[in-house]
PDB file of C-alpha atoms and ligand atoms in Angstrom:
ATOM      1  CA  UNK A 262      57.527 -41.388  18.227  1.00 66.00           C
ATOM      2  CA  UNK A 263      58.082 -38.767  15.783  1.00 77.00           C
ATOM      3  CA  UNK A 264      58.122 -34.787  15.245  1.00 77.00           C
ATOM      4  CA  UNK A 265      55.897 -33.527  12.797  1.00 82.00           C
ATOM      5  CA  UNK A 266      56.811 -30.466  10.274  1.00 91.00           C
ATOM      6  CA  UNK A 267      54.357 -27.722  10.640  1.00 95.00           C
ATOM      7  CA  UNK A 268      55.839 -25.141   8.789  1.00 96.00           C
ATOM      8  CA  UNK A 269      53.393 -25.236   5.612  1.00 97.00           C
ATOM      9  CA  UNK A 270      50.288 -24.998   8.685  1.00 97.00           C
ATOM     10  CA  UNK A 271      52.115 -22.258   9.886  1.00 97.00           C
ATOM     11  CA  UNK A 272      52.572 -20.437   6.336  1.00 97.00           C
ATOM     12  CA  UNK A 273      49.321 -20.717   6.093  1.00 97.00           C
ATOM     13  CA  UNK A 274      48.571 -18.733   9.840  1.00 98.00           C
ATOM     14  CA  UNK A 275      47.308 -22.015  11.457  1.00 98.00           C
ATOM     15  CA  UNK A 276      49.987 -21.652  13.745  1.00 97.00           C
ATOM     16  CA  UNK A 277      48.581 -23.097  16.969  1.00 97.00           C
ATOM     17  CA  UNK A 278      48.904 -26.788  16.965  1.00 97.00           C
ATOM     18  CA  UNK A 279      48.755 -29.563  19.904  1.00 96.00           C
ATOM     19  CA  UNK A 280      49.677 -33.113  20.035  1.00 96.00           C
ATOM     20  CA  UNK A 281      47.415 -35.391  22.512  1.00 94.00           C
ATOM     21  CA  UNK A 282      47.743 -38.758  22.707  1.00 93.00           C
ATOM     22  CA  UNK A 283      44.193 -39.868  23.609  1.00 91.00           C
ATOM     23  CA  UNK A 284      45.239 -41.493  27.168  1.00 89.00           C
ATOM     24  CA  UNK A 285      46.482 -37.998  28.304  1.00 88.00           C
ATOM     25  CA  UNK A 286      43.544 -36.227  27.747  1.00 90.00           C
ATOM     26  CA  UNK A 287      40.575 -36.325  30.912  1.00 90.00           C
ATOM     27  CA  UNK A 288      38.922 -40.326  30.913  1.00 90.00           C
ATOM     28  CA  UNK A 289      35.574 -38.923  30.061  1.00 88.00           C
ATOM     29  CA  UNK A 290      36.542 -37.143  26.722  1.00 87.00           C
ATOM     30  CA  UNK A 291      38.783 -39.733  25.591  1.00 86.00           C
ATOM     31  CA  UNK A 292      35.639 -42.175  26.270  1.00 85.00           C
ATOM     32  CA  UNK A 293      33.715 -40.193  24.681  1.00 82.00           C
ATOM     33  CA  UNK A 294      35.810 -39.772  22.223  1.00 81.00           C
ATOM     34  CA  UNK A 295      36.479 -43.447  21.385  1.00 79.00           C
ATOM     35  CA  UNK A 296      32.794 -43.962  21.467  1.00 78.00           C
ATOM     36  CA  UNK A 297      32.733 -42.598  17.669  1.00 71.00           C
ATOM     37  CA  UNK A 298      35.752 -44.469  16.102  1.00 68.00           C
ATOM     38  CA  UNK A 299      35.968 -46.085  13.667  1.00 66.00           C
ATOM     39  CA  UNK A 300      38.073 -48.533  15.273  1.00 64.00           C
ATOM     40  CA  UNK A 301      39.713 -50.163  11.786  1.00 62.00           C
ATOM     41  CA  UNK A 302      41.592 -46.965  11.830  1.00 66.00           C
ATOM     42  CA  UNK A 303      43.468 -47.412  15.087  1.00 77.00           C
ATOM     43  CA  UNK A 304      43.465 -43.522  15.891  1.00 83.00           C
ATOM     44  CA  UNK A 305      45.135 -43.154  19.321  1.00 88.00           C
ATOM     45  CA  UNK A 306      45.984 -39.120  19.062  1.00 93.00           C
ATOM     46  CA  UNK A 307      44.145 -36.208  18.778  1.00 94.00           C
ATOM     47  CA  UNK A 308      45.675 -33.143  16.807  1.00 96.00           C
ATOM     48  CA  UNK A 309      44.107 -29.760  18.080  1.00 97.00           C
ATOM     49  CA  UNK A 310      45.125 -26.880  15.076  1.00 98.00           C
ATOM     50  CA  UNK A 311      44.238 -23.206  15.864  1.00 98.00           C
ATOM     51  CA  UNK A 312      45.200 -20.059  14.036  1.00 97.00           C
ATOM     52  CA  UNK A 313      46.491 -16.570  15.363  1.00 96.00           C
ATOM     53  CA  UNK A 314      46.703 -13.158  14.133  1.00 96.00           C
ATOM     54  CA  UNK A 315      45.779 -11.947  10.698  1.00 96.00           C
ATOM     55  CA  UNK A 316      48.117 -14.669   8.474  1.00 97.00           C
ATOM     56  CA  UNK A 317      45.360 -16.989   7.903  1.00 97.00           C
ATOM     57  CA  UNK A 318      42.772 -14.566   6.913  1.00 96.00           C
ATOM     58  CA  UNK A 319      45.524 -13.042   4.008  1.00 96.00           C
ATOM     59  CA  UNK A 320      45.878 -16.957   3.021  1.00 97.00           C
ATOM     60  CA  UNK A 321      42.197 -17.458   2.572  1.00 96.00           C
ATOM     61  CA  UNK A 322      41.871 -14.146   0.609  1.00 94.00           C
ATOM     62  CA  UNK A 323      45.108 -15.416  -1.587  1.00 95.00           C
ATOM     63  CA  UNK A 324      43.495 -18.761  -1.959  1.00 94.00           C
ATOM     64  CA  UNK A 325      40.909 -17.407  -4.042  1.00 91.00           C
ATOM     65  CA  UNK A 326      38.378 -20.059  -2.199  1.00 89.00           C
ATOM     66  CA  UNK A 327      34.725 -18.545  -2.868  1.00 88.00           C
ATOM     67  CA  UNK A 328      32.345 -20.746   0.214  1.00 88.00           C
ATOM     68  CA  UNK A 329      29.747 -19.742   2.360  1.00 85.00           C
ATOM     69  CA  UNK A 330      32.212 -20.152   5.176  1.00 88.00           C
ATOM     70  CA  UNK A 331      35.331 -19.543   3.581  1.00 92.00           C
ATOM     71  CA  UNK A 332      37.604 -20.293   6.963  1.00 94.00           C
ATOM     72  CA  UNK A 333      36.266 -23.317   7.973  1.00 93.00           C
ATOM     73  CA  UNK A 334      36.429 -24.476   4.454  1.00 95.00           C
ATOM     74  CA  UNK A 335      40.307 -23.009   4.105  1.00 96.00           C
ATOM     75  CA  UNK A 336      41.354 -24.381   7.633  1.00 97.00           C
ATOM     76  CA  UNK A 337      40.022 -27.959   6.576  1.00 96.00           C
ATOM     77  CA  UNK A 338      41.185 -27.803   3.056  1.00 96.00           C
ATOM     78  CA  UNK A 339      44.509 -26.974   3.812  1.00 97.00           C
ATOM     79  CA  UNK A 340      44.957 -29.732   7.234  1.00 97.00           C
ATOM     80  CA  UNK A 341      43.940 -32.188   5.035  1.00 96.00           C
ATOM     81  CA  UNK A 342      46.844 -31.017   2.547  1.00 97.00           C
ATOM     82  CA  UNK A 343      49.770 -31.017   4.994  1.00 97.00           C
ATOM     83  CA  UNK A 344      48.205 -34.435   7.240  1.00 96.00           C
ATOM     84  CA  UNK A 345      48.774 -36.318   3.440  1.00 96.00           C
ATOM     85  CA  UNK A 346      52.200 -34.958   3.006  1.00 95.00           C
ATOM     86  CA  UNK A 347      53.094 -35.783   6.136  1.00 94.00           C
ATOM     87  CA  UNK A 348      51.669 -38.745   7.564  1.00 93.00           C
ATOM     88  CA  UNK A 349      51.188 -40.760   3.757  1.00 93.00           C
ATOM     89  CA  UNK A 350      49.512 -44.037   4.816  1.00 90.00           C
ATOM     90  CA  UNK A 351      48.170 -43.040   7.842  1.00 91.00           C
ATOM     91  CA  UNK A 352      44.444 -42.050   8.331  1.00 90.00           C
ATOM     92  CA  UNK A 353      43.198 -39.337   9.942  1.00 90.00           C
ATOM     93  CA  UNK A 354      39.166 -37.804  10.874  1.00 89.00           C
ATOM     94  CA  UNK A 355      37.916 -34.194  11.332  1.00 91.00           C
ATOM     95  CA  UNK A 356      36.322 -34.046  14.138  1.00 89.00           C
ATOM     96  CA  UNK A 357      35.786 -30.080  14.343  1.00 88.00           C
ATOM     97  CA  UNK A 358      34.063 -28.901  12.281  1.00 85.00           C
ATOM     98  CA  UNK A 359      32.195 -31.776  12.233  1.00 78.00           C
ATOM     99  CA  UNK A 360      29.122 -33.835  14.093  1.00 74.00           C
ATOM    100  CA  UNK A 361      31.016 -35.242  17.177  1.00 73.00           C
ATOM    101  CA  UNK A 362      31.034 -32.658  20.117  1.00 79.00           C
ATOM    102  CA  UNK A 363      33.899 -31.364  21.263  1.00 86.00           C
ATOM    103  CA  UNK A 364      35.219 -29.346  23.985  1.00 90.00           C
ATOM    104  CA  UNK A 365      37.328 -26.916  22.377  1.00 93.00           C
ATOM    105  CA  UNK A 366      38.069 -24.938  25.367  1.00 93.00           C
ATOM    106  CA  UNK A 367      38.830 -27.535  27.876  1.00 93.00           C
ATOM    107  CA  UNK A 368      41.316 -29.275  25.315  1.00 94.00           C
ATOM    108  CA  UNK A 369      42.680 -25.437  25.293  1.00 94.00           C
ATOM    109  CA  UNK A 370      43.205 -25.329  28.643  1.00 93.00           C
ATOM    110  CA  UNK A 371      44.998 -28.539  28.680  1.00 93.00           C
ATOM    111  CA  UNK A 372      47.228 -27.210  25.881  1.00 93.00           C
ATOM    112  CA  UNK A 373      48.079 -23.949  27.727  1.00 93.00           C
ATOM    113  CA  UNK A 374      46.636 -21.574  25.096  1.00 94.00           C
ATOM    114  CA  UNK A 375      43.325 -20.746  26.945  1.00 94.00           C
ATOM    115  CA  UNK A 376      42.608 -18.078  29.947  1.00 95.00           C
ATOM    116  CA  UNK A 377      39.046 -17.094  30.316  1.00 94.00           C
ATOM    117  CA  UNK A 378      39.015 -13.720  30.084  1.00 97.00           C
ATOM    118  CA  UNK A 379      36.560 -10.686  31.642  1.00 97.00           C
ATOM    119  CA  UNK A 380      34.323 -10.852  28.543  1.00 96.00           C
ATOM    120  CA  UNK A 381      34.633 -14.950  28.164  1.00 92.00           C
ATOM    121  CA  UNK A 382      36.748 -15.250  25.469  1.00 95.00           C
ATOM    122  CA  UNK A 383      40.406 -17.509  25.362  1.00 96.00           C
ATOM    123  CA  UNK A 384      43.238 -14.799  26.118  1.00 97.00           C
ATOM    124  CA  UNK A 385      46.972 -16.187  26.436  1.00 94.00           C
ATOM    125  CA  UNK A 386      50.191 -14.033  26.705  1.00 93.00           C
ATOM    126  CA  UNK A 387      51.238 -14.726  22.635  1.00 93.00           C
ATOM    127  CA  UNK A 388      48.090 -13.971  21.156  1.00 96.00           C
ATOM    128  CA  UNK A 389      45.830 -12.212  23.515  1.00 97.00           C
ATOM    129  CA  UNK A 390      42.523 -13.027  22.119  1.00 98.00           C
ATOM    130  CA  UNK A 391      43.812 -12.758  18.746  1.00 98.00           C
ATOM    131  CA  UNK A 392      43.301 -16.458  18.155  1.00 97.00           C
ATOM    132  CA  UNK A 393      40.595 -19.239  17.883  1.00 96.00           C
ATOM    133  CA  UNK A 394      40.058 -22.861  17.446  1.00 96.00           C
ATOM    134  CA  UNK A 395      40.010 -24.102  13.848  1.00 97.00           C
ATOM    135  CA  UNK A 396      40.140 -27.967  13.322  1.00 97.00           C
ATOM    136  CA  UNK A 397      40.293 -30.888  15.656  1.00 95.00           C
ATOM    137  CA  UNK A 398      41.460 -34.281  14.290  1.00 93.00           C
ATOM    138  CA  UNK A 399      41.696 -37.789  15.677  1.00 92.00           C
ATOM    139  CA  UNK A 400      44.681 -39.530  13.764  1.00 93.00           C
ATOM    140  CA  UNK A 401      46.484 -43.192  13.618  1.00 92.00           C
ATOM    141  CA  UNK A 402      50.387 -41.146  14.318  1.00 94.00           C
ATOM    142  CA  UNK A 403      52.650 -41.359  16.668  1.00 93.00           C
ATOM    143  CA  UNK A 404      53.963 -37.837  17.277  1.00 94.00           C
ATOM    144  CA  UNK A 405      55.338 -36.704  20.414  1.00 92.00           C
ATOM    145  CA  UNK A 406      52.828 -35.216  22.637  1.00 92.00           C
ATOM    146  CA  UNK A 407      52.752 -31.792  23.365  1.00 91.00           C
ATOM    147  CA  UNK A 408      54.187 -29.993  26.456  1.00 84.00           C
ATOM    148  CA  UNK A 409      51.635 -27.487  27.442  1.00 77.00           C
ATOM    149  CA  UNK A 410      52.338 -23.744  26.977  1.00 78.00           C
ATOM    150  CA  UNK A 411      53.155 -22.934  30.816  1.00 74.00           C
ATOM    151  CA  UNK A 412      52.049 -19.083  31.033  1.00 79.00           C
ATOM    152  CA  UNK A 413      49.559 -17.509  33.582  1.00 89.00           C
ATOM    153  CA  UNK A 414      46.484 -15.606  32.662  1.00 94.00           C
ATOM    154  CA  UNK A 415      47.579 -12.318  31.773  1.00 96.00           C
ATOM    155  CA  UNK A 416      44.296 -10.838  33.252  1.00 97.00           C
ATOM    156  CA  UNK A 417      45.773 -12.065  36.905  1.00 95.00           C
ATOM    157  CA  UNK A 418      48.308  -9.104  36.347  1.00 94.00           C
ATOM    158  CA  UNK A 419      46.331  -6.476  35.202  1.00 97.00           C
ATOM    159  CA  UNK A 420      45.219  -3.764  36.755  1.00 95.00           C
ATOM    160  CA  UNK A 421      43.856  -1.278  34.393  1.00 94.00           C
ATOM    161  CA  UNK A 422      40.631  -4.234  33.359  1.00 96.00           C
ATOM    162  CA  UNK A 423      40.317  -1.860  30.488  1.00 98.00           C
ATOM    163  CA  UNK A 424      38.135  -4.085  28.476  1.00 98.00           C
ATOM    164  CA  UNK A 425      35.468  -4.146  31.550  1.00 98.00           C
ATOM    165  CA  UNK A 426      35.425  -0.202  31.650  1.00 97.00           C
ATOM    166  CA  UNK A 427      35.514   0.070  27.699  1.00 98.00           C
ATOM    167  CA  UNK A 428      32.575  -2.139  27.132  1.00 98.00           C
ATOM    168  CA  UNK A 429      30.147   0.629  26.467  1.00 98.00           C
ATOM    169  CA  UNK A 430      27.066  -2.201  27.831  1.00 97.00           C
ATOM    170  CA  UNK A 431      28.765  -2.695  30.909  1.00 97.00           C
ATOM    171  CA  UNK A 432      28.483  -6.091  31.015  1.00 97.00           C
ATOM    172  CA  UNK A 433      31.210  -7.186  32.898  1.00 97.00           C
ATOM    173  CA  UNK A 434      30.237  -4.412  35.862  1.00 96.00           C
ATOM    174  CA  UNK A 435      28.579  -6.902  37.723  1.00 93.00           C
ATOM    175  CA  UNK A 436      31.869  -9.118  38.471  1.00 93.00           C
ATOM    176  CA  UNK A 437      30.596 -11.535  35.965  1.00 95.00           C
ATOM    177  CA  UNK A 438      29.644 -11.946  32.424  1.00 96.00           C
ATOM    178  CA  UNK A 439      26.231 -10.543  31.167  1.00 97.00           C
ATOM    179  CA  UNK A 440      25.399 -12.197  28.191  1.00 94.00           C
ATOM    180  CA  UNK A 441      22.159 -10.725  27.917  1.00 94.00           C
ATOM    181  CA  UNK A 442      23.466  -7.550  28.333  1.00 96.00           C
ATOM    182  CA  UNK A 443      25.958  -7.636  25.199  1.00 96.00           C
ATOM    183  CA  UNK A 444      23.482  -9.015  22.992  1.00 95.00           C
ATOM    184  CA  UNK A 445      20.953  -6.181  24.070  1.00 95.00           C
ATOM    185  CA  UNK A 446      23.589  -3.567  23.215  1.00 96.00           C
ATOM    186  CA  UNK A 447      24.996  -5.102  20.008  1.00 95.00           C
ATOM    187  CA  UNK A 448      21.262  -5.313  18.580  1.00 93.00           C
ATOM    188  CA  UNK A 449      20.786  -1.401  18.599  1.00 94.00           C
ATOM    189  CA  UNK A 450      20.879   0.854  15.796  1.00 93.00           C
ATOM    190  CA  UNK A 451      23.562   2.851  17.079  1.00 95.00           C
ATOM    191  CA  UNK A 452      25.709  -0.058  18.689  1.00 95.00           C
ATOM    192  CA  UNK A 453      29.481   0.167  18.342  1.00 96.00           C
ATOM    193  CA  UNK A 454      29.454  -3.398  18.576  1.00 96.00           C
ATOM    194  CA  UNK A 455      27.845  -4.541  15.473  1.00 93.00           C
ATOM    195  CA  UNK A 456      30.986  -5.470  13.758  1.00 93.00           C
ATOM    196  CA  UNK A 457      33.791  -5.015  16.753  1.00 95.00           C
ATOM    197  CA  UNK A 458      33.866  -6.114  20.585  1.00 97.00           C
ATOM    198  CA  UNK A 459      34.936  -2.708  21.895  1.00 97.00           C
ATOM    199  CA  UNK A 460      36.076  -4.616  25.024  1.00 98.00           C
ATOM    200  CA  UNK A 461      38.201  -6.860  23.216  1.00 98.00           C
ATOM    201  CA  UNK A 462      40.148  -4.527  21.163  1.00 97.00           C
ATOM    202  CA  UNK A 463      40.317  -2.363  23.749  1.00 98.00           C
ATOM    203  CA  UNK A 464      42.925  -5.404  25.498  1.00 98.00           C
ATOM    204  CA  UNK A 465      46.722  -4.444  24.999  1.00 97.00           C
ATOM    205  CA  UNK A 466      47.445  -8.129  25.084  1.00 97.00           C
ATOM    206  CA  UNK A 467      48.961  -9.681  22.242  1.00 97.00           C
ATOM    207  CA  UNK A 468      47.423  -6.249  20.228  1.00 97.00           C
ATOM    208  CA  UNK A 469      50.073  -6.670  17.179  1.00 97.00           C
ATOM    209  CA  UNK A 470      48.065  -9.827  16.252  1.00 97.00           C
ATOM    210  CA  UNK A 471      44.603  -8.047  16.330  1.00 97.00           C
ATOM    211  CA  UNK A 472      42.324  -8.602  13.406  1.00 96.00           C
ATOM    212  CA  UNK A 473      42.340  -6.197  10.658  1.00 94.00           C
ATOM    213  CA  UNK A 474      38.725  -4.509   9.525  1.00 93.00           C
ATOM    214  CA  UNK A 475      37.927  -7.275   6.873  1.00 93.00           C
ATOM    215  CA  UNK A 476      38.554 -10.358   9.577  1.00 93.00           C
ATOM    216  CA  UNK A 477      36.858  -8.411  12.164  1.00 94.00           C
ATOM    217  CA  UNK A 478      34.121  -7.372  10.395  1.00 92.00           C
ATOM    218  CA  UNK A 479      33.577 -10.858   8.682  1.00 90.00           C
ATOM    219  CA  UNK A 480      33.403 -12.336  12.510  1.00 88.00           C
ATOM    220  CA  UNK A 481      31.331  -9.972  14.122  1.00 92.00           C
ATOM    221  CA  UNK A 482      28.374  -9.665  11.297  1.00 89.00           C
ATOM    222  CA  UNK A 483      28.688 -13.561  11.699  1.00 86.00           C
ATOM    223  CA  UNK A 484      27.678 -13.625  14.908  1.00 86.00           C
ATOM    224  CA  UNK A 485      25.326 -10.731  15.551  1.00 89.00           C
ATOM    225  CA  UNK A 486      23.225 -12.423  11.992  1.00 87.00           C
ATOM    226  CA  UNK A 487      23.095 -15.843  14.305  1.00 85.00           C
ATOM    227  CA  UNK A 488      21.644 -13.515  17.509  1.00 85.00           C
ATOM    228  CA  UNK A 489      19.312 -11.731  14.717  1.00 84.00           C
ATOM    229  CA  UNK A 490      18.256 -15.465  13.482  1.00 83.00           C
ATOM    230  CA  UNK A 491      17.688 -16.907  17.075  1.00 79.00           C
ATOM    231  CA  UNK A 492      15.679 -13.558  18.011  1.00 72.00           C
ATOM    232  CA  UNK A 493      18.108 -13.397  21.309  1.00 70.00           C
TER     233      UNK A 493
HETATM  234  S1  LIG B 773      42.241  -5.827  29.611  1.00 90.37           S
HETATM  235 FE1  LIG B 773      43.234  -6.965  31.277  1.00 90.37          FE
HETATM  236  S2  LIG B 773      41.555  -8.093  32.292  1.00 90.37           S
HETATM  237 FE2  LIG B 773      40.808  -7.419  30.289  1.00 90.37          FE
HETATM  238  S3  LIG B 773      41.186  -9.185  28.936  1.00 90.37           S
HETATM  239 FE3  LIG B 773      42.944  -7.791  28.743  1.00 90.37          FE
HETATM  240  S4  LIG B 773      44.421  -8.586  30.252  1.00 90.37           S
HETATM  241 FE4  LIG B 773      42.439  -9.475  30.775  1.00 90.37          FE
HETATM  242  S1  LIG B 774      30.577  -7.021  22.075  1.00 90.37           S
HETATM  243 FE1  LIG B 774      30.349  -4.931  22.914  1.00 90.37          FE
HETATM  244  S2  LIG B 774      28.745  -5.157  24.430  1.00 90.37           S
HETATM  245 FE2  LIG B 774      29.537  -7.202  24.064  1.00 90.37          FE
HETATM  246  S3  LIG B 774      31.206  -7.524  25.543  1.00 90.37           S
HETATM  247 FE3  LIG B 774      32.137  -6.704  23.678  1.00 90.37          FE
HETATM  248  S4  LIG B 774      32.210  -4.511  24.087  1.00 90.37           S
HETATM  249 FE4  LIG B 774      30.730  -5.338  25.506  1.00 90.37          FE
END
C-alpha cells in the first residue's frame, strides 16, 4: 500500500479525492463495475476526484483551454497529468466522463462528502454545495483506501431552511422536491433563476467557497439550454 501526492490535483482546485478499493464498495457496483474491464489491466481501485470552490474554475481560465466543455476537458486533462507522474507504469481508465454508468452520488455518500439537501443537491459541512463530481477512474494502484469524511448533514441542524423559503418557486413547500416546479419557474422571462439557484446561494454553508458570477453563470445557462433542448 501506498499514499499518493495530491498536491498538483489540489493546485489545480480538484481537491476532493477518494481512494476505493473495488471490494469495499456495495457488491452490485463493483460487479457492475468489473463487468467493463479490461481485465489485462488488473484495475482493483477506483479513484473518485471532485473539485470545490472557485480554484478550479481560475485554473481552467489560466489554462487557456478553448473546448466546448472546457471543465470536463480541464478536469480530465489534468488527472491524466498527475495519474502519469505518479503512478508511471501503472494503467489507469476514465470512467466519468465516459460511457460506463456510474453512481456518482452513492460513491459520495460512501466517501462522506454527500448530504442530500432541501433542493437535491450534495451539501457537506466543508463545502456546502460548493462542490461537484468531476472524474471517476478505475486504476491498477495500490493506495490506501480512504477513511470516509465522518460529518452529519448540516441541514439536520438547521433551523432557519432558508433555501426552502428563498426559492422564489416554492418548490420545496411541499416537504419534498418539485422538479417540475423549478423548471417551470427558471423557464420565465423574468426568472431569477436563469443563471443562479436562489435557494442555493441563499445556504450559509460552506458560503466562502460559493461560485463567483463567471462559474455560476457558465453552470446555470448549461443547464437551463439542456431543459430548453428537452422542451421540459
Ligand atoms: S439552508 Fe439549511 S436546510 Fe437548506 S441546504 Fe442549507 S443547511 Fe440545508
Ligand atoms: S433554481 Fe430557482 S426555482 Fe429551482 S430550486 Fe433553485 S431557487 Fe428554486
Amino acid at each position: 500500500m501506498s499514499v499518493a501526492d495530491f498536491t498538483a490535483l489540489n493546485d489545480a482546485g480538484l481537491q476532493l479525492q477518494a481512494v476505493f478499493d473495488l471490494e469495499q464498495l456495495p457488491a452490485e457496483m463493483a460487479a457492475a463495475l468489473r463487468s467493463r474491464f479490461d481485465p489485462a489491466q488488473r484495475q482493483r481501485q477506483l479513484i473518485l476526484i471532485g473539485h470545490g470552490g472557485r480554484v478550479l474554475w481560475e485554473a481552467i481560465k489560466a489554462s487557456g483551454i478553448r473546448s466546448e466543455n472546457p471543465i470536463d476537458d480541464f478536469s480530465v486533462r489534468t488527472v491524466g497529468q498527475w495519474f502519469a507522474q505518479q503512478f508511471p507504469g501503472r494503467t489507469c481508465q476514465v470512467i466519468y466522463r465516459g460511457d460506463i454508468p456510474v453512481d456518482l452520488q452513492a460513491l459520495g455518500r460512501i466517501a462522506g462528502w454527500h448530504h442530500a439537501s432541501p433542493f437535491m443537491l450534495g451539501i457537506n459541512q466543508d463545502w456546502g454545495t460548493w462542490f461537484a463530481y468531476r472524474v471517476v477512474l478505475l486504476a491498477d494502484t495500490d493506495l490506501d483506501p480512504s477513511r470516509p469524511l465522518q460529518s452529519e448533514s448540516p441541514c439536520a441542524r438547521c433551523a432557519e431552511r432558508v433555501c426552502i423559503t428563498s426559492c422564489p418557486a416554492g418548490a420545496m413547500d411541499g416537504g419534498s422536491f418539485a422538479l417540475g416546479k423549478c423548471i417551470a419557474y427558471r423557464r420565465e422571462a423574468s426568472s431569477r433563476c436563469k443563471a443562479t439557484c436562489v435557494a442555493r446561494v441563499s445556504c450559509p454553508v460552506g458560503s466562502s467557497h460559493r461560485y463567483g458570477d463567471e462559474q455560476m453563470q457558465h453552470a446555470y445557462s448549461i443547464s437551463l439550454r439542456e431543459i430548453e433542448r428537452r422542451g421540459y
